[in-house]
XYZ file of C-alpha atoms in Angstrom:
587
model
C 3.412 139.352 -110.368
C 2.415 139.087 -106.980
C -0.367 141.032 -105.475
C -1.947 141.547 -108.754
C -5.616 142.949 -108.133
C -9.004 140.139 -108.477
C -12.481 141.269 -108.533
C -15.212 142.470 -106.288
C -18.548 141.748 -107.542
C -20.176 143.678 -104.627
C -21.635 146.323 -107.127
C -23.537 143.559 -108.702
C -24.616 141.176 -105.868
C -22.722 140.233 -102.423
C -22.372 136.382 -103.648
C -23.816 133.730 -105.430
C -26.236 133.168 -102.484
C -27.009 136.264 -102.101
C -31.037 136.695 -101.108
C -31.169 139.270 -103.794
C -30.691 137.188 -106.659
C -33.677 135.375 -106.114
C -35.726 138.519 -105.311
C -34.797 140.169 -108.511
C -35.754 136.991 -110.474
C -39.047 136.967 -108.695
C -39.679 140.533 -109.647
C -37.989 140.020 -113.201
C -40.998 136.962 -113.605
C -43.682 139.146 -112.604
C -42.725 142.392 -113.929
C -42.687 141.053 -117.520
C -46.345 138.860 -117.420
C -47.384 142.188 -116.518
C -46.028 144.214 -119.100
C -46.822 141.226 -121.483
C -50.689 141.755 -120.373
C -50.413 145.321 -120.621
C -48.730 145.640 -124.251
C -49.105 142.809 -126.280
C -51.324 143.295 -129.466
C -51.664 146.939 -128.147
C -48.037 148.919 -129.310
C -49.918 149.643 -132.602
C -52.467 151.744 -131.004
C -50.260 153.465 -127.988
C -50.764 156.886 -127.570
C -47.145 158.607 -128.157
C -46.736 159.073 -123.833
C -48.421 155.500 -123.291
C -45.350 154.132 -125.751
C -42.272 155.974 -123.820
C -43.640 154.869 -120.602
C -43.746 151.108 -122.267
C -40.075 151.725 -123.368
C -38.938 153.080 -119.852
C -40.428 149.585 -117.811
C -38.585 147.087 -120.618
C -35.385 149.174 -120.195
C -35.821 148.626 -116.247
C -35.853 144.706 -117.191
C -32.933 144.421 -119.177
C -31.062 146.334 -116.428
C -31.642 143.742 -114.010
C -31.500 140.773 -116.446
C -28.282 142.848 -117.145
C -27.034 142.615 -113.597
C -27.680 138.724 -113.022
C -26.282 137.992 -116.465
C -22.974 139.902 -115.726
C -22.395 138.411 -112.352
C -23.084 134.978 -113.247
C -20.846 135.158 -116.865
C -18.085 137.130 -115.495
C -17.494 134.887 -111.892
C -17.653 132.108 -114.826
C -15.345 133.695 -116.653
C -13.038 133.850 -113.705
C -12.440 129.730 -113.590
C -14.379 128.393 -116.480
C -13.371 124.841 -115.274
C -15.526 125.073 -111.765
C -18.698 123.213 -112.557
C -20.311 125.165 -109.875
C -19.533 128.418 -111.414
C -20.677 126.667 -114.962
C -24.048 125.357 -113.175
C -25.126 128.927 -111.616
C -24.617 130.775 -115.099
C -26.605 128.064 -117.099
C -29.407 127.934 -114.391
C -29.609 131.870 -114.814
C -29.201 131.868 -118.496
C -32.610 129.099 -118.821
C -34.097 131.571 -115.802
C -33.929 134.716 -117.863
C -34.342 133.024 -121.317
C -37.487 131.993 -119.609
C -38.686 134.736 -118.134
C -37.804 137.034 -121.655
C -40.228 134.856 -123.509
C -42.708 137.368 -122.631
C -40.927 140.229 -123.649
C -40.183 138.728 -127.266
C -43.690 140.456 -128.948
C -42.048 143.910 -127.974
C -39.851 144.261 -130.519
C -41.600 142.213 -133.416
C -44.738 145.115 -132.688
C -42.299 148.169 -132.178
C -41.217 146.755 -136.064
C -45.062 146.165 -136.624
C -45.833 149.634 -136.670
C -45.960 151.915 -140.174
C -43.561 154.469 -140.753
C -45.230 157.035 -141.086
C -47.199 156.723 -137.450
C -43.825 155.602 -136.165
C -42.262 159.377 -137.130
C -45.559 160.821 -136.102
C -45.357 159.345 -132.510
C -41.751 160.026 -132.062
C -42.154 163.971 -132.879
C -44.969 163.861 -129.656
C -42.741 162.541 -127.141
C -39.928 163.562 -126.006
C -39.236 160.165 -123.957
C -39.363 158.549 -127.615
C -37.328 160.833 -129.387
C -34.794 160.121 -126.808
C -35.296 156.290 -127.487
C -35.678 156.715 -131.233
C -31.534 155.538 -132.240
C -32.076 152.475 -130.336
C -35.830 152.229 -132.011
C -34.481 152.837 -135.633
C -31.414 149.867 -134.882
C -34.268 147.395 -133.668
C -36.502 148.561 -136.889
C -33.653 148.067 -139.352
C -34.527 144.388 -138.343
C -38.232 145.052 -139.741
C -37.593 143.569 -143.181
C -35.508 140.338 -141.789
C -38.347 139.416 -139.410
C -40.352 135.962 -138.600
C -43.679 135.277 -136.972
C -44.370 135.755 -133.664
C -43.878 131.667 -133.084
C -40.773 131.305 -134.876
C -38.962 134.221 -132.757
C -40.288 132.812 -129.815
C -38.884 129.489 -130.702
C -35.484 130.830 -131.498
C -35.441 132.832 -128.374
C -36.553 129.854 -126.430
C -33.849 127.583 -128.052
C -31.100 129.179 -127.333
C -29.714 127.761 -124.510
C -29.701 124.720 -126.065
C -28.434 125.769 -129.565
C -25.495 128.312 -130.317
C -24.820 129.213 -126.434
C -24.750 125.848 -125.675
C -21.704 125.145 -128.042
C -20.075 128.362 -127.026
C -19.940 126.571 -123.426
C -18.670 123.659 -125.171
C -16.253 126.018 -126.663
C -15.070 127.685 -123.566
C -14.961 124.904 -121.313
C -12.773 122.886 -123.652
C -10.478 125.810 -124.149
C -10.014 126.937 -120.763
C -9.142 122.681 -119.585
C -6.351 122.845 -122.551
C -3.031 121.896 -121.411
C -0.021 122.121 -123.341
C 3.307 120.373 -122.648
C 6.338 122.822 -122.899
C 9.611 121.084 -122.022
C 7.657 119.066 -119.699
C 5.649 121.775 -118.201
C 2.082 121.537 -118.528
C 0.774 125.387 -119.631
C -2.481 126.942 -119.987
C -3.509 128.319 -123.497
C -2.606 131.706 -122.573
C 0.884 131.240 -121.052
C 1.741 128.745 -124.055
C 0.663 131.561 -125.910
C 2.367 133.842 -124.570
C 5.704 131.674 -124.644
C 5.160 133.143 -128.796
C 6.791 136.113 -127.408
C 10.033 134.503 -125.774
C 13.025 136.014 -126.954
C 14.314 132.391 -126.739
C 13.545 131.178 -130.572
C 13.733 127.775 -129.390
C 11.676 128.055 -126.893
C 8.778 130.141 -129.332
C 9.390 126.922 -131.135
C 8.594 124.089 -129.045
C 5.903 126.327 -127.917
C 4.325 126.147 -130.988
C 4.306 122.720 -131.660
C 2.958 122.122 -128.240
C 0.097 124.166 -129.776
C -0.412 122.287 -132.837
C 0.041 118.802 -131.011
C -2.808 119.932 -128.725
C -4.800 121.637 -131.731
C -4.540 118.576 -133.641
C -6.089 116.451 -131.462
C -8.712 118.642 -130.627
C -9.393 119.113 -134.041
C -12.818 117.092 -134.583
C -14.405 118.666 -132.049
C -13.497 122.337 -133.512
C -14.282 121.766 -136.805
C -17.810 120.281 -135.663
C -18.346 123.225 -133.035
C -17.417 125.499 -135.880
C -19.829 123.449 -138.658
C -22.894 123.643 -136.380
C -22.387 127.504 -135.285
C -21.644 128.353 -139.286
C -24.725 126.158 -140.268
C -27.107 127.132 -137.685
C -26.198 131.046 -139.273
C -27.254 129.855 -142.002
C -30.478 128.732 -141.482
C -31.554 131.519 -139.010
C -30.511 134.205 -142.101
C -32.002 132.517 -144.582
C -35.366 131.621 -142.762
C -35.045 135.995 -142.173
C -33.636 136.356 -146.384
C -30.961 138.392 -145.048
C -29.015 138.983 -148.000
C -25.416 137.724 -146.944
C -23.981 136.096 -143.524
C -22.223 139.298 -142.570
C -25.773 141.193 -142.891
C -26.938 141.100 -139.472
C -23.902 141.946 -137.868
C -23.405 144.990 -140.133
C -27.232 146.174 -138.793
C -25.950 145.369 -135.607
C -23.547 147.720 -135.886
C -25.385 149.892 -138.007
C -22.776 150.712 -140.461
C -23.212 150.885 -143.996
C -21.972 147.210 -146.015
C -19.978 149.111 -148.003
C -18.377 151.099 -145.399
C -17.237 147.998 -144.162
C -15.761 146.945 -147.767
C -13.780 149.729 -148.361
C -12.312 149.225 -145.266
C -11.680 145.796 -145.823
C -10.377 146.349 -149.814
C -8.310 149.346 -148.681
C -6.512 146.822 -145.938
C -5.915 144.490 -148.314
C -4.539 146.381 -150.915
C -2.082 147.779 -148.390
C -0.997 144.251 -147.397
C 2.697 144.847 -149.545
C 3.327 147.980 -148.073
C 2.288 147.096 -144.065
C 2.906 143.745 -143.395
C 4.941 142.450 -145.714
C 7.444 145.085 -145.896
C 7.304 145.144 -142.216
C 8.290 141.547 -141.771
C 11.045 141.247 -144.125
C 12.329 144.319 -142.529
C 12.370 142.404 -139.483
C 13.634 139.158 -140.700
C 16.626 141.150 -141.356
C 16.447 142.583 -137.780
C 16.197 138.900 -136.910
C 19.216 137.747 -139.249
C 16.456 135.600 -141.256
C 16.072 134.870 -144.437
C 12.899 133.354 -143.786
C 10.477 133.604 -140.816
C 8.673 130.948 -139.463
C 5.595 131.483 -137.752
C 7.021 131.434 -134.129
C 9.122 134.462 -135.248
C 6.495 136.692 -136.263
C 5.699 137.882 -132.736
C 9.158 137.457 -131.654
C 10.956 140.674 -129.871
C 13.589 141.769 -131.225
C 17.019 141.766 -129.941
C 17.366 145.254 -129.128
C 13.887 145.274 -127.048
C 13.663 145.326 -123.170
C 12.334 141.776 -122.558
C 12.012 142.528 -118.489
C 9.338 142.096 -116.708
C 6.988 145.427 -116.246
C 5.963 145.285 -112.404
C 1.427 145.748 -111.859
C 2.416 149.616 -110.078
C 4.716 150.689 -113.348
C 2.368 149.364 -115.446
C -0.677 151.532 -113.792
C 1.224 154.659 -113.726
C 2.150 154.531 -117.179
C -1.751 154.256 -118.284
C -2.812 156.733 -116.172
C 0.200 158.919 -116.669
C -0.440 159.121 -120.039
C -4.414 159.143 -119.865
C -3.622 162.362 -117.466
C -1.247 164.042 -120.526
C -4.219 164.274 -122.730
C -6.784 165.186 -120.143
C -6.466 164.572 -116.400
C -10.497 163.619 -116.279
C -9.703 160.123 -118.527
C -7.243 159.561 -115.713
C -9.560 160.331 -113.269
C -12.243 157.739 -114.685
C -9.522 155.377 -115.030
C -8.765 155.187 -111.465
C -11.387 153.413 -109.657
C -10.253 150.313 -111.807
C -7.484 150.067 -109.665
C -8.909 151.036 -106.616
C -11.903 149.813 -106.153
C -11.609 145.891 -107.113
C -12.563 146.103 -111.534
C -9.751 144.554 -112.658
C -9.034 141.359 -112.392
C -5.748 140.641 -113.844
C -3.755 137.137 -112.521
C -3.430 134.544 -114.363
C -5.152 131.668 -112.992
C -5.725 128.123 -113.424
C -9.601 127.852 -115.783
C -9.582 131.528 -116.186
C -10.855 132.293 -119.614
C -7.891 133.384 -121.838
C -7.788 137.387 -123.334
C -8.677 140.249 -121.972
C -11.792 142.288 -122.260
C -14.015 145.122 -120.739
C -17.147 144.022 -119.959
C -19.590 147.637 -119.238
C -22.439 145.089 -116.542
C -25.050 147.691 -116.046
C -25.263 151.237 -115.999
C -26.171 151.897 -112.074
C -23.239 149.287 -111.822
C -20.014 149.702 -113.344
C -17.490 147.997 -116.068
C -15.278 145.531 -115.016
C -11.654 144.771 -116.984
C -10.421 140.981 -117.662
C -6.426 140.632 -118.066
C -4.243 137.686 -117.957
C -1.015 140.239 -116.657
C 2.263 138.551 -117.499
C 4.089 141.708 -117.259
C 5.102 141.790 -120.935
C 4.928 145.148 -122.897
C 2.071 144.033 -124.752
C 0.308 143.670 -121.319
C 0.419 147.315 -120.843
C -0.785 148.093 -124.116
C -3.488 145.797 -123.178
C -4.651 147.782 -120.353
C -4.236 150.995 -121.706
C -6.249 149.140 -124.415
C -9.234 147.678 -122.381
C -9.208 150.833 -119.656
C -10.257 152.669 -122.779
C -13.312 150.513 -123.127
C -14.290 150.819 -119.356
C -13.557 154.675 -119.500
C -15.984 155.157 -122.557
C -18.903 152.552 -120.806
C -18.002 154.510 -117.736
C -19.211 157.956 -119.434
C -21.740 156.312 -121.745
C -23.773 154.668 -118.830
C -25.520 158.251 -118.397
C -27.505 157.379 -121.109
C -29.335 154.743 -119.644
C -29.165 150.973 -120.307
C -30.482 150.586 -124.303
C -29.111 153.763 -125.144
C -25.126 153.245 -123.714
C -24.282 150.431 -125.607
C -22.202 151.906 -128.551
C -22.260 149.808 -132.180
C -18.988 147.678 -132.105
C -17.501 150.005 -135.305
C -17.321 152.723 -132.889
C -16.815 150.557 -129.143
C -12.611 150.124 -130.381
C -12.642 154.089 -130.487
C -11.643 154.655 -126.672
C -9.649 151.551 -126.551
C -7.349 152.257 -129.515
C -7.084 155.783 -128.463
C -5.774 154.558 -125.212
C -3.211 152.202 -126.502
C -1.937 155.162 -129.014
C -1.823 157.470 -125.965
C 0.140 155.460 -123.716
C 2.715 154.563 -127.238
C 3.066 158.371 -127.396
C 4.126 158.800 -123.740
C 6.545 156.169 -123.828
C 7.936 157.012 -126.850
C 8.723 160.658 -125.520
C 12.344 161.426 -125.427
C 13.475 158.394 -126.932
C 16.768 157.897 -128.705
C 18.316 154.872 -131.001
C 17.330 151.610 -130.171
C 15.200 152.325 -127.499
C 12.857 154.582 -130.399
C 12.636 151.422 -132.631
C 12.211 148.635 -130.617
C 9.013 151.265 -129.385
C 8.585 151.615 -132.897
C 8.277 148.191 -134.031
C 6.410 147.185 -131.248
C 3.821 149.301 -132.234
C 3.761 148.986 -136.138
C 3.400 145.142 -134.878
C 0.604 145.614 -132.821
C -0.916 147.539 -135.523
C -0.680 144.903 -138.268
C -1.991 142.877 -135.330
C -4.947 145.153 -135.189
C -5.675 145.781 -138.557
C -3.855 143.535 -141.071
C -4.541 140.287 -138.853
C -8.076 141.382 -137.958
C -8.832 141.994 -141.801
C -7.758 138.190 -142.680
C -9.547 137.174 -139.721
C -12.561 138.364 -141.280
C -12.010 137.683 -145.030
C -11.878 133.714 -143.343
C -15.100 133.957 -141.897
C -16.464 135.474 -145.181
C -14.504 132.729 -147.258
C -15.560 130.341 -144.311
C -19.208 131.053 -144.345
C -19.393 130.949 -147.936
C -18.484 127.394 -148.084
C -20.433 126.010 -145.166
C -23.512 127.068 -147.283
C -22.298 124.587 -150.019
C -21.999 121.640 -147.548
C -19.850 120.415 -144.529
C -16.607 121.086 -144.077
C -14.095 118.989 -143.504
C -10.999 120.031 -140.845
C -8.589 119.870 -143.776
C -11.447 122.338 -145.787
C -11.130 124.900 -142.903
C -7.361 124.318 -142.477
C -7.220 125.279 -146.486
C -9.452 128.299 -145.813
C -7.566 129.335 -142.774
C -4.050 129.317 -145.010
C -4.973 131.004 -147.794
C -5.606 134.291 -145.749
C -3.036 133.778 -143.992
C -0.152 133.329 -146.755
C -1.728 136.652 -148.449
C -1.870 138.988 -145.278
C 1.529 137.868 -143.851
C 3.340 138.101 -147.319
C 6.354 135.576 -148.833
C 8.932 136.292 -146.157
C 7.395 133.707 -144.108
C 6.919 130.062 -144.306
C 4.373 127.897 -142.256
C 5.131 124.861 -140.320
C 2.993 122.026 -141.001
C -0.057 122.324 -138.603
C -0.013 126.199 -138.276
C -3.087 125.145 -140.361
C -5.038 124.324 -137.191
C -4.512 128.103 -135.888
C -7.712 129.354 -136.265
C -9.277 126.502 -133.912
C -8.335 128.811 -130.804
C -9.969 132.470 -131.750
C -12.991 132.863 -129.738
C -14.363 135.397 -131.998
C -15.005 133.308 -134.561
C -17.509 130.907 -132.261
C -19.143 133.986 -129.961
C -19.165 136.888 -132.567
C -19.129 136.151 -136.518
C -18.274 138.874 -138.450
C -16.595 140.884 -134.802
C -13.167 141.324 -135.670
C -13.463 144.032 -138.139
C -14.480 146.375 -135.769
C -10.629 146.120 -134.574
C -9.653 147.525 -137.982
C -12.312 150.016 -138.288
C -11.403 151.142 -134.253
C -7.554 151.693 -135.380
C -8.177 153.679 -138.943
C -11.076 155.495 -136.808
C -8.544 156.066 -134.352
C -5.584 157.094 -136.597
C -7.285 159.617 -138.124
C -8.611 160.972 -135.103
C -5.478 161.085 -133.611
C -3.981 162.924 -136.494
C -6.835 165.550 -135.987
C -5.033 166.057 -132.536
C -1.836 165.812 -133.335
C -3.006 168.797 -135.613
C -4.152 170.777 -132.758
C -7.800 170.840 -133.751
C -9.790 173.413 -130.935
C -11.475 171.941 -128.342
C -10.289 168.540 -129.433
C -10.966 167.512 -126.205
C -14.461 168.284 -125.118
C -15.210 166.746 -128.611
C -13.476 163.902 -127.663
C -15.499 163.477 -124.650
C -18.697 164.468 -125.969
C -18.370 161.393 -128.802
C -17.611 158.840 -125.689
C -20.335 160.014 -123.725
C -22.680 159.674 -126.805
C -22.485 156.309 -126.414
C -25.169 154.280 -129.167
C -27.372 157.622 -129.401
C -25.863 158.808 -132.288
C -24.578 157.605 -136.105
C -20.561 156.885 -136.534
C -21.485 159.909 -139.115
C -22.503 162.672 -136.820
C -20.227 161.500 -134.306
C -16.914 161.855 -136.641
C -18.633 165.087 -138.500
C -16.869 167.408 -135.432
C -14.117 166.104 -136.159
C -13.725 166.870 -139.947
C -13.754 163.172 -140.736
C -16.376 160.599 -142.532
C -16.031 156.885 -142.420
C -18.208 156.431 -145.703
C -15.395 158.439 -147.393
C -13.499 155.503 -149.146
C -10.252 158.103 -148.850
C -10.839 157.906 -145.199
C -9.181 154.061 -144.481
C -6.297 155.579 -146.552
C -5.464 158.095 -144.325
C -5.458 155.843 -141.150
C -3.339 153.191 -143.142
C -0.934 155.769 -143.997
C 0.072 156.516 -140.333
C 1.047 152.349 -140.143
C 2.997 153.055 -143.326
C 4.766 156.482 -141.880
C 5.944 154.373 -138.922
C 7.565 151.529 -140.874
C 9.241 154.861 -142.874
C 10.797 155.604 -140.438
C 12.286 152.337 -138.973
C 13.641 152.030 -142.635
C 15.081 155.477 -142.425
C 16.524 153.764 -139.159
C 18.375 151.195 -141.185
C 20.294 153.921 -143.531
């Protein structure tokens, strides 16, 4: 794992001295008293021209508010536990919170205006019907909205309120330590220890989790009280109708969409996951699993370590097999210093592609270990920073794509690089490739799904009063028992498990996306597997969209519709086809 590549923020800003920092800020201060004097009480009565030039100067703003946000969050991100590093991205977050104060009227007037001289405006302009997706997704917020002083307050409290316990959060997490046969770990190497094909060792890694989790326990359950009850006020102060609301208009994608995904899942639970597992407690020579088994390899897989070089040229081999421009895109990543893949002491655990700004670039976290799964991982998150690569040509409000379709790239990367390596094999070698990917599947879509059916159950009950850890630890095992099915049995303190997903604290309501990217991305792939004309330049085209367009007109080349309750079927059936045939395996 030596020589694994680190970042180079020199895109963004030369260091955290550089002179440039403060001259943007200056400019950022000025540049938005101005626009506040030239707009405010005024969007109603814009000429059509007068409001796309208005839109242009606040998309220039959150570019460079954009750029000193990224550099400061992801050189934070790097060693969470440096209280310099922690200092310079607080002082920047108060700076811009600050400074966006006088930008909050924009949106609450955009929202002011009527419908009818909203459609009128955006058929004189071409400049606004350019803007108009990104319009309609800040308008769907029209009926949820306060006063001008209460979303000033909330903006202006911010720092102080939910970000300020995600710090907590992240800070706590990344200072974890967790004794493992008298090693002290980090969170993500303990984690990975789940892995070992040692069983014993997966085991006392496990209760060095719980030991740690238990402990901590207090302070998760109030971090997670607060952050569930301070949702709770803000939607109910807006009379959003449930706690998932705003992240489904986020998204913008339908609430029932997102329940037939969910109730599809679900009812699919017996013939995914739980016939998967007791397929492999027999691999295991189990009669039960324990938790510690359930990401266990399996005897016949290849447990060596994958070197940073062969891990690279099987991504970008098998980005190249379906098109040799994703490989081409994917490149620079390696190249040019936007990965950043050690693990390190204070480094924030995961991975994750984060797209900066568009006259920037992305740049891709990894904690490399040189597992299999590591690979998949960045096959996984090169898909992200290949589809914010060719979305950034639409500008900075319009190349953010709605988290039901950002998975799309990212899934479709991990399936393409399963695909290449399962060319040409035979035996043992097929399944172990096999079950490694009908595992990281279930991960995907059968663990995501219970995920977020104990945020809805979670949610639900903070709204009846606080809850206590053992209340949350009750929550957290009753999805948990249903989605991983009666093969296995849970070690006391498993119950603390969902203390350590991040998801949960920085994004309620996130982690179905992950389910709706690998059905979206099944189906799709199916479509090409098919050999569907100009699959391709389709493919591309979608990417490049970026947010510009509906999950509905961007599937409708494709043949396929998301609202189609049939659809999550057909994705769940290629899960199902895969566990087929490792059955078939067994005859």
């Amino acid at each position: 794992m030596a020589d694994l590549p680190e970042w180079d923020f020199s895109a963004l800003y030369a260091g955290q001295d550089d002179p440039k920092i403060a001259s943007d800020l200056n400019w950022l201060a000025e540049e938005a008293k101005r626009f506040r004097a030239d707009y405010e009480g005024q969007l109603s009565d814009k000429t059509a021209i007068a409001l796309g030039t208005c839109i242009q100067r606040y998309e220039g703003m959150q570019s460079v508010m954009g750029r000193i946000m990224s550099f400061a969050g992801l050189r934070y991100y790097q060693n969470t536990t440096d209280a310099n590093r922690a200092k310079f991205m607080s002082d920047m977050q108060d700076k811009i919170t600050t400074i966006s104060s006088d930008l909050v009227f924009f949106s609450l007037e955009m929202n002011r205006i009527e419908d009818e001289r909203f459609d009128l405006l955006v058929s004189q302009d071409e400049t606004l019907t350019r803007y108009k997706p990104v319009l309609d997704r800040m308008r769907a917020m029209k009926p949820y909205q306060l006063s001008d002083e209460l979303e000033t307050f909330l903006h202006d409290q911010s720092v102080v309120g939910a970000a300020a316990w995600n710090r907590l959060f992240d800070e706590t997490m990344a200072g974890l330590e967790f004794d493992v046969e008298g090693e002290k770990l980090s969170l993500e190497a303990t984690l990975n220890l789940l892995s070992d094909p040692d069983r014993a060792r997966r085991e006392t890694a496990t209760h060095a989790l719980i030991a740690v989790f238990w402990h901590h326990l207090p302070l998760f359950s109030r971090i997670t009280n607060t952050l569930a009850k301070d949702k709770e006020v803000e939607d109910r102060w807006r009379k959003l109708p449930t706690p998932q609301a705003s992240r489904h208009l986020a998204n913008h994608v339908e609430p029932e969409v997102v329940e037939a995904l969910r109730d599809a899942v679900v009812a699919a639970y017996p013939r995914l996951s739980h016939r998967y597992y007791a397929l492999k407690a027999k691999w295991l020579g189990l009669e039960t699993m324990q938790v510690w088994d359930r990401n266990a390899p399996l005897p016949i897989s290849d447990d060596r370590t994958i070197g940073w070089e062969e891990a690279k040229q099987t991504v970008l081999d098998a980005y190249s097999g379906f098109d040799p421009r994703l490989a081409e895109l994917a490149e620079p990543f390696f190249t040019k210093g936007w990965i950043d893949a050690p693990v390190k002491p204070g480094k924030a655990p995961g991975a994750f592609a984060h797209p900066t700004v568009v006259d920037a670039h992305p740049f891709v976290m990894l904690n490399y270990l040189g597992k299999q799964r590591d690979v998949m991982t960045l096959a996984h998150e090169l898909g992200h920073g290949v589809h914010q690569r060719l979305a950034a040509k639409q500008g900075e409000m319009l190349s953010s794509t709605p988290l039901t379709l950002a998975e799309t790239a990212s899934v479709f990367g991990e399936m393409l690089t399963f695909r290449k390596l399962l060319e040409g094999k035979e035996g043992t070698a097929r399944k172990a490739l096999l079950a490694s990917k009908v595992e990281d599947m279930i991960n995907t879509v059968v663990r995501q799904i219970a995920f977020y059916d104990f945020e809805c159950k979670l949610h639900a009950a903070r709204r009846e009063g606080e809850l206590t850890p053992d209340d949350i630890n009750a929550i957290w095992m009753s999805v948990q028992a249903e989605s991983l099915g009666p093969v296995f049995e849970f070690v006391d303190g498993y119950e603390t498990f969902w203390s350590y997903v991040p998801h949960f604290i920085h994004s309620p309501f996130y982690v179905y996306a992950y389910a709706f990217g690998d059905g979206l991305v099944n189906a799709l792939y199916a479509v090409y597997e098919d050999g569907d004309e100009n699959f391709q330049e389709k493919y591309f085209a979608m990417l490049e969209a970026g947010g510009s367009k509906h999950h509905k007109e961007l599937l409708e080349p494709f043949g396929l519709d998301a609202s189609d309750p049939k659809f999550w079927d057909k994705g769940l059936s290629v899960i199902e086809g895969l566990i087929d045939e490792l059955e078939a395996m067994e005859d």
